[in-house]
Short mmCIF file of C-alpha atoms in Angstrom, two decimals:
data_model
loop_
_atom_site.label_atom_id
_atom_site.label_comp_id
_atom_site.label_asym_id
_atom_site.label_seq_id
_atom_site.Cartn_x
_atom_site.Cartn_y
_atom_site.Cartn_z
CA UNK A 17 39.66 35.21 44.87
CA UNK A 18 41.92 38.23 45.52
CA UNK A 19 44.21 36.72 43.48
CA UNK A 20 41.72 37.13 40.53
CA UNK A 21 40.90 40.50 41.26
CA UNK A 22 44.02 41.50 41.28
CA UNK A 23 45.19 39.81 38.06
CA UNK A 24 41.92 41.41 36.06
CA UNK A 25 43.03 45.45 37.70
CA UNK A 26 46.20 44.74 36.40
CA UNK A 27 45.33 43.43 33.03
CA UNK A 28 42.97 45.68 32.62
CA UNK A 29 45.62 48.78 33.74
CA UNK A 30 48.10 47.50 31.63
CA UNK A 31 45.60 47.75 28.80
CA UNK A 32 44.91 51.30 29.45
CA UNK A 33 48.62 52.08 29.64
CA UNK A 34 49.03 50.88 26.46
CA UNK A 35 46.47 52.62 24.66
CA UNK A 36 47.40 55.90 26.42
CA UNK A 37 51.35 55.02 25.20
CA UNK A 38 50.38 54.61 21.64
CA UNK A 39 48.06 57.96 21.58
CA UNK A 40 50.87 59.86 22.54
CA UNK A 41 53.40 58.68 20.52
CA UNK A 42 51.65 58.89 17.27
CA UNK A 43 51.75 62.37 15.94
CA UNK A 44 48.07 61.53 14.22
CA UNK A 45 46.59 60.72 17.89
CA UNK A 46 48.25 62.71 20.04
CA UNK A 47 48.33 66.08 21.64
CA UNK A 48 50.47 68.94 20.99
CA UNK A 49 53.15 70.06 23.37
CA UNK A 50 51.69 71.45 26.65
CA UNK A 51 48.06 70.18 26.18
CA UNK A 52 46.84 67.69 28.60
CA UNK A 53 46.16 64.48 27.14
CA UNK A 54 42.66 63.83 27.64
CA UNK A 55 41.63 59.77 27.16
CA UNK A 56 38.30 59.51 25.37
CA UNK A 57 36.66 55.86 24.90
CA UNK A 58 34.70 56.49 21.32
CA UNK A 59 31.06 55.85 21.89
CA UNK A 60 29.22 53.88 19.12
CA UNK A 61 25.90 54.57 17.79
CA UNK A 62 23.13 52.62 17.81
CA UNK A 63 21.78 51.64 14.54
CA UNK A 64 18.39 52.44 15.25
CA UNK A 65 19.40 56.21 17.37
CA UNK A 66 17.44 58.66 16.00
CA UNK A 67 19.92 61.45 15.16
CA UNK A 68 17.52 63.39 12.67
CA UNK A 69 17.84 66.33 15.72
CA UNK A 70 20.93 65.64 17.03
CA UNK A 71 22.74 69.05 17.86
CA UNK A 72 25.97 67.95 16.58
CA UNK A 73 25.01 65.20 13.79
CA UNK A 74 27.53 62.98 11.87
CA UNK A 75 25.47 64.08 8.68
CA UNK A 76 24.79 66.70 6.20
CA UNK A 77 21.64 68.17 9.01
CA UNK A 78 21.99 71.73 6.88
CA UNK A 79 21.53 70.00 3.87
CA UNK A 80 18.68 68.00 4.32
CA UNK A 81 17.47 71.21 6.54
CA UNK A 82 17.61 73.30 3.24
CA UNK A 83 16.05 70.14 0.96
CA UNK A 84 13.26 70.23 3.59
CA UNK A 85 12.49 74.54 3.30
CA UNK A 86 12.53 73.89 -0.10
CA UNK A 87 9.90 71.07 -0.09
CA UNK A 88 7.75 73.33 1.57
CA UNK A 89 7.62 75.65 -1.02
CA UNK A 90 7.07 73.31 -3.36
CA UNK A 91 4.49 71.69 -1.68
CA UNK A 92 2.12 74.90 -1.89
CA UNK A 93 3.15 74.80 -5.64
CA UNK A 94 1.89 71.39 -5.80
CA UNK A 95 -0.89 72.10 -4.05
CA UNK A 96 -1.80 74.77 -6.69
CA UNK A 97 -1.61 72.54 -9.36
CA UNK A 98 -4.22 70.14 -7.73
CA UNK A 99 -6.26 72.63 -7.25
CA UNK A 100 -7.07 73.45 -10.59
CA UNK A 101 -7.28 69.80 -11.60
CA UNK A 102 -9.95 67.89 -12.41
CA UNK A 103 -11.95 66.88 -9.12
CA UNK A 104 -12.82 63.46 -10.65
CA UNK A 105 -8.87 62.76 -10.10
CA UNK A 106 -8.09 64.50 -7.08
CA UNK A 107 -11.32 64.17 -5.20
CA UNK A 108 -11.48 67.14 -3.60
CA UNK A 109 -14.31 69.37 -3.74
CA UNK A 110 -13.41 72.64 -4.66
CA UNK A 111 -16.02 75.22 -3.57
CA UNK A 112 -14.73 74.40 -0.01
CA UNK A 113 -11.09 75.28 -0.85
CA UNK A 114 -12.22 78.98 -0.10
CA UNK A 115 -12.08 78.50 3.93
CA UNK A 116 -9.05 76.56 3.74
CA UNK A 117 -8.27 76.45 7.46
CA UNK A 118 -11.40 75.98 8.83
CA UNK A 119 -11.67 73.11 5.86
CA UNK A 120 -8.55 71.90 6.90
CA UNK A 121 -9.10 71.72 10.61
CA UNK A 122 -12.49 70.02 10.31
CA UNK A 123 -10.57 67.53 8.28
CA UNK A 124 -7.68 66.70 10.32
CA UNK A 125 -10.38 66.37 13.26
CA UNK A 126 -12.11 63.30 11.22
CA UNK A 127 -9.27 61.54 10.46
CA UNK A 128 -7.82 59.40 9.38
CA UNK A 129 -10.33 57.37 7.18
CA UNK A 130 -9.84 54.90 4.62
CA UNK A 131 -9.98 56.83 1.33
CA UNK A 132 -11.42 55.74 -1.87
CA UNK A 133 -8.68 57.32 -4.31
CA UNK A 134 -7.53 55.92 -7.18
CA UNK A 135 -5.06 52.66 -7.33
CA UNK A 136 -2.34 54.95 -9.20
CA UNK A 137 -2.83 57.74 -7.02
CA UNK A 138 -2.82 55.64 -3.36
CA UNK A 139 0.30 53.05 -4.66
CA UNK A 140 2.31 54.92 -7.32
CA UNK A 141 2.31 58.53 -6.97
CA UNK A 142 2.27 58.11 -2.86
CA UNK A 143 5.12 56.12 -2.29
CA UNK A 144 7.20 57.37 -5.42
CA UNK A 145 7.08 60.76 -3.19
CA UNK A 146 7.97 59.05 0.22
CA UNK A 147 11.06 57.84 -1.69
CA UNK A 148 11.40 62.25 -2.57
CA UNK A 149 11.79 62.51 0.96
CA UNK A 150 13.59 59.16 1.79
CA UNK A 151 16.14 60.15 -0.62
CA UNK A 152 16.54 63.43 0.80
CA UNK A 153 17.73 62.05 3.74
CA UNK A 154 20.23 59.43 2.39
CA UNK A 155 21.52 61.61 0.01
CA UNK A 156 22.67 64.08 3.36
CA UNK A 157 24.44 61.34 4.82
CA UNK A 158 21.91 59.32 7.29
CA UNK A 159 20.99 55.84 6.91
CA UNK A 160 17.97 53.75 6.04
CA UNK A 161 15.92 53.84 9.47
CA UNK A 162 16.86 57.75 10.12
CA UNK A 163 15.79 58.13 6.10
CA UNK A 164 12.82 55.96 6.94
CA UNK A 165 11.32 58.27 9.96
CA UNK A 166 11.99 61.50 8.24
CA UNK A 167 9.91 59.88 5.21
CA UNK A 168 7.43 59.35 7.92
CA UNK A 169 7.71 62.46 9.29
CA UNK A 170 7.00 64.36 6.34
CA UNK A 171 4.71 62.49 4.39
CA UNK A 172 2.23 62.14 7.75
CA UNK A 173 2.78 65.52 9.24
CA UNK A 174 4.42 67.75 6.17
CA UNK A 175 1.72 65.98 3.96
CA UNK A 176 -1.57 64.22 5.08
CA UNK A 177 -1.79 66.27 8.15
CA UNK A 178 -0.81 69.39 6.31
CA UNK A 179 -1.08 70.08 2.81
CA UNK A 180 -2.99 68.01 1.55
CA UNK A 181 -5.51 68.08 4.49
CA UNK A 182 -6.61 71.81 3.15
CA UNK A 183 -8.48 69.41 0.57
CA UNK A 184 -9.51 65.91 2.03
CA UNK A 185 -9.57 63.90 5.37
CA UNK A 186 -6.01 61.95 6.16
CA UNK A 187 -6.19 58.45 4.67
CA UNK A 188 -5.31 55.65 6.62
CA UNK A 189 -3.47 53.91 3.26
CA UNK A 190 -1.41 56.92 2.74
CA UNK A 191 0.00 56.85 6.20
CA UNK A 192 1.03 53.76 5.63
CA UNK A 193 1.56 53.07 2.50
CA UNK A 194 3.86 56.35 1.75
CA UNK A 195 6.86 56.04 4.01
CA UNK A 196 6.49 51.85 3.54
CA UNK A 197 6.50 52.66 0.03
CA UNK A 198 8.87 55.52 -0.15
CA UNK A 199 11.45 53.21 1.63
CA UNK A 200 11.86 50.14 -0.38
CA UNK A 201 11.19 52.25 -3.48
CA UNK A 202 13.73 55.31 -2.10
CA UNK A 203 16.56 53.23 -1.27
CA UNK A 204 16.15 51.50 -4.92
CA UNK A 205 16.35 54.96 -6.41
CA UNK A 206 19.33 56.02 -3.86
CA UNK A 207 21.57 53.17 -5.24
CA UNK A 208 20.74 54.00 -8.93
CA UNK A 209 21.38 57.42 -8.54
CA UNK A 210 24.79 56.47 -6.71
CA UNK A 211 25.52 53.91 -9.47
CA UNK A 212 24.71 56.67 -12.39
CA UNK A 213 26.52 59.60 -10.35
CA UNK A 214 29.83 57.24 -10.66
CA UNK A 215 29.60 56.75 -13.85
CA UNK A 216 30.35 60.31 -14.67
CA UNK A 217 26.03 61.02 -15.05
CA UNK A 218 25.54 59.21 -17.66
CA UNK A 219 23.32 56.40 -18.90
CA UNK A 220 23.57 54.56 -21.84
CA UNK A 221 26.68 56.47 -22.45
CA UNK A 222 24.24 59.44 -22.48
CA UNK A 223 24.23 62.28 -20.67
CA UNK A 224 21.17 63.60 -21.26
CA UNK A 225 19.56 60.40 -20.25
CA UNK A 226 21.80 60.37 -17.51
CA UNK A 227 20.43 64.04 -16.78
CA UNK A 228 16.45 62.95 -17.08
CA UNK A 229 17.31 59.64 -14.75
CA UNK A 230 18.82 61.63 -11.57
CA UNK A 231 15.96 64.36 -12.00
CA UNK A 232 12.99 61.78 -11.95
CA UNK A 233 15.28 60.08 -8.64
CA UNK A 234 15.82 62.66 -6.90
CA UNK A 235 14.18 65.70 -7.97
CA UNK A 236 14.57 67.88 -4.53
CA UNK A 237 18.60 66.94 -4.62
CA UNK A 238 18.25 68.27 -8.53
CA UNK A 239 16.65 71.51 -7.64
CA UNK A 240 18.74 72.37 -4.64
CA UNK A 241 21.71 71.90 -7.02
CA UNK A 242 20.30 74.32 -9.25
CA UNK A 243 19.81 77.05 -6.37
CA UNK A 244 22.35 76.27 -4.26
CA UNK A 245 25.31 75.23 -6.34
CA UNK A 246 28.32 73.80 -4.45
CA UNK A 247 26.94 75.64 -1.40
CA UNK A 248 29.68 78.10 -0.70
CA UNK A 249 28.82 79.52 -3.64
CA UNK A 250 24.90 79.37 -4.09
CA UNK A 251 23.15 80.80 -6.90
CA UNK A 252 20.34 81.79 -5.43
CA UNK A 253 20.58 83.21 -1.71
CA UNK A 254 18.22 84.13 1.42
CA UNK A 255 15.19 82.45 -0.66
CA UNK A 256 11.84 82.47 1.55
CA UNK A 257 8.98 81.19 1.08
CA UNK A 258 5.48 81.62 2.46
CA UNK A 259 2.16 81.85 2.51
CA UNK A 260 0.19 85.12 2.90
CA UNK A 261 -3.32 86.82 3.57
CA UNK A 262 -3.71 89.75 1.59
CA UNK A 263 0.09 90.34 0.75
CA UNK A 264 0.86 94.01 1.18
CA UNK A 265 1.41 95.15 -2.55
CA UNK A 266 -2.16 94.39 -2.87
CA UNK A 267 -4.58 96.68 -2.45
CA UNK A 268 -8.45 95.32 -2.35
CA UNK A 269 -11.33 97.29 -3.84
CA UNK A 270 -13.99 95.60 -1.59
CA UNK A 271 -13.01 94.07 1.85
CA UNK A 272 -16.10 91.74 1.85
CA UNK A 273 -14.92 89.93 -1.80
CA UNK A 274 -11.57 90.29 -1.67
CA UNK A 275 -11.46 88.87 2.15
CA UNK A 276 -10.54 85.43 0.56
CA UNK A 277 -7.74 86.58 -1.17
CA UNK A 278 -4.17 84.63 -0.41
CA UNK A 279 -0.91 84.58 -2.38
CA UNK A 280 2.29 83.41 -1.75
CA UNK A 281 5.22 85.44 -1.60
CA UNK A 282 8.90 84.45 -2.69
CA UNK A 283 11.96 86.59 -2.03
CA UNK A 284 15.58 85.56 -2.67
CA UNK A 285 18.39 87.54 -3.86
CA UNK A 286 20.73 86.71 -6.96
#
């Protein structure tokens, strides 16, 4: 039984040795003159670690951190344009958009329901925009399950539970259906837009088409381009965001019907 022991430290030492020889002697693993060598065992991820958070990721975290400020502010944009659509297509009844927050907190506090929307509206436009924010994600380096909760994240919390719960009660479908959706459809997209971006944009030896095709796939990666350029050298800098009450260059005439007044404001610097 010693015996054994023995034979397995010794194996196992001779191992080590070995590795710690050939770290040292090649210049690409080794340490410079005077540094103590320092023998690290590489830790391997899980594929199903959560690293959306992780202080210092593998991935693009500032990119998909700037894709995710600028969703924001399109989100209130969005949220705009549904206001001033029809209510037969949105469903949401607009003499109570007024007292948003109070709306929007007595929503949130009934939820979620089942909702009665459209087909188009609950399995087409929902998880086409879970894909949005899957393909943020895999587009900035992370994989499918990491892509998957952030496209949970977002469409439940960014989304149901925020946005678009100024207007209506959470749904219970769009829950599930968005990030569910978002993922088989988002990681279809990711590939096409991978496939198109290596052959040189275009489509159909087109590059307009080619153009059109990565917009409708990945419209936030599109629009970040725009701003942002290469990164080091954006086009658009220090761009905020945010909603206000009253915003300071305006000046009310009566405090009682002006008190629902609310604008957004947007700075950024050229």
């Amino acid at each position: 039984m010693l015996n054994q022991i023995l034979s397995v430290f010794l194996s196992g030492l001779i191992v080590l040795t070995g590795v710690a020889q050939a770290s040292t002697s090649d210049p690409g693993l080794g340490t410079e003159p005077g540094e103590e060598f320092v023998f690290e065992i590489p830790q391997q991820r899980s594929p199903w670690a959560v690293t959306l958070f992780d202080k210092n990721p593998q991935e693009d975290q500032e990119k998909l951190w700037s894709q995710t400020k600028l969703m924001f502010g399109m989100g209130l944009g969005v949220l705009g344009v549904l206001a001033i659509m029809p209510e037969s297509f949105t469903n949401w009844d607009k003499s109570e958009l007024k007292q948003f927050h109070k709306k929007w907190w007595d929503n949130v506090s009934s939820g979620p329901v089942m909702d009665e929307d459209d087909f188009f509206l609950n399995y087409v436009t929902h998880p086409y925009f879970g894909g949005v924010y899957y393909i943020a994600a895999r587009e900035s380096g992370y994989n499918q399950w990491n892509s998957f909760i952030y496209s949970f994240l977002m469409s439940t919390f960014y989304w149901e539970y925020g946005i678009e719960a100024v207007a209506e009660v959470p749904s219970i479908q769009d829950i599930i259906v968005t990030p569910v959706g978002g993922w088989l459809y988002g990681e279809w997209a990711y590939r096409q837009k991978r496939s198109i971006v290596a052959n040189d944009g275009l489509v159909w030896g087109s590059s307009g088409l080619g153009s059109t095709a990565l917009f409708f796939l990945d419209p936030v990666g599109m629009i970040d381009g725009w701003i942002n350029g290469d990164r080091e050298n954006p086009v658009m800098e220090d761009l905020s965001i945010s909603l206000s009450l009253t915003p300071s260059f305006y000046q009310p005439q009566n405090s009682d019907s002006d008190r629902d007044y609310y604008g957004v404001n947007i700075s950024f610097r050229i």
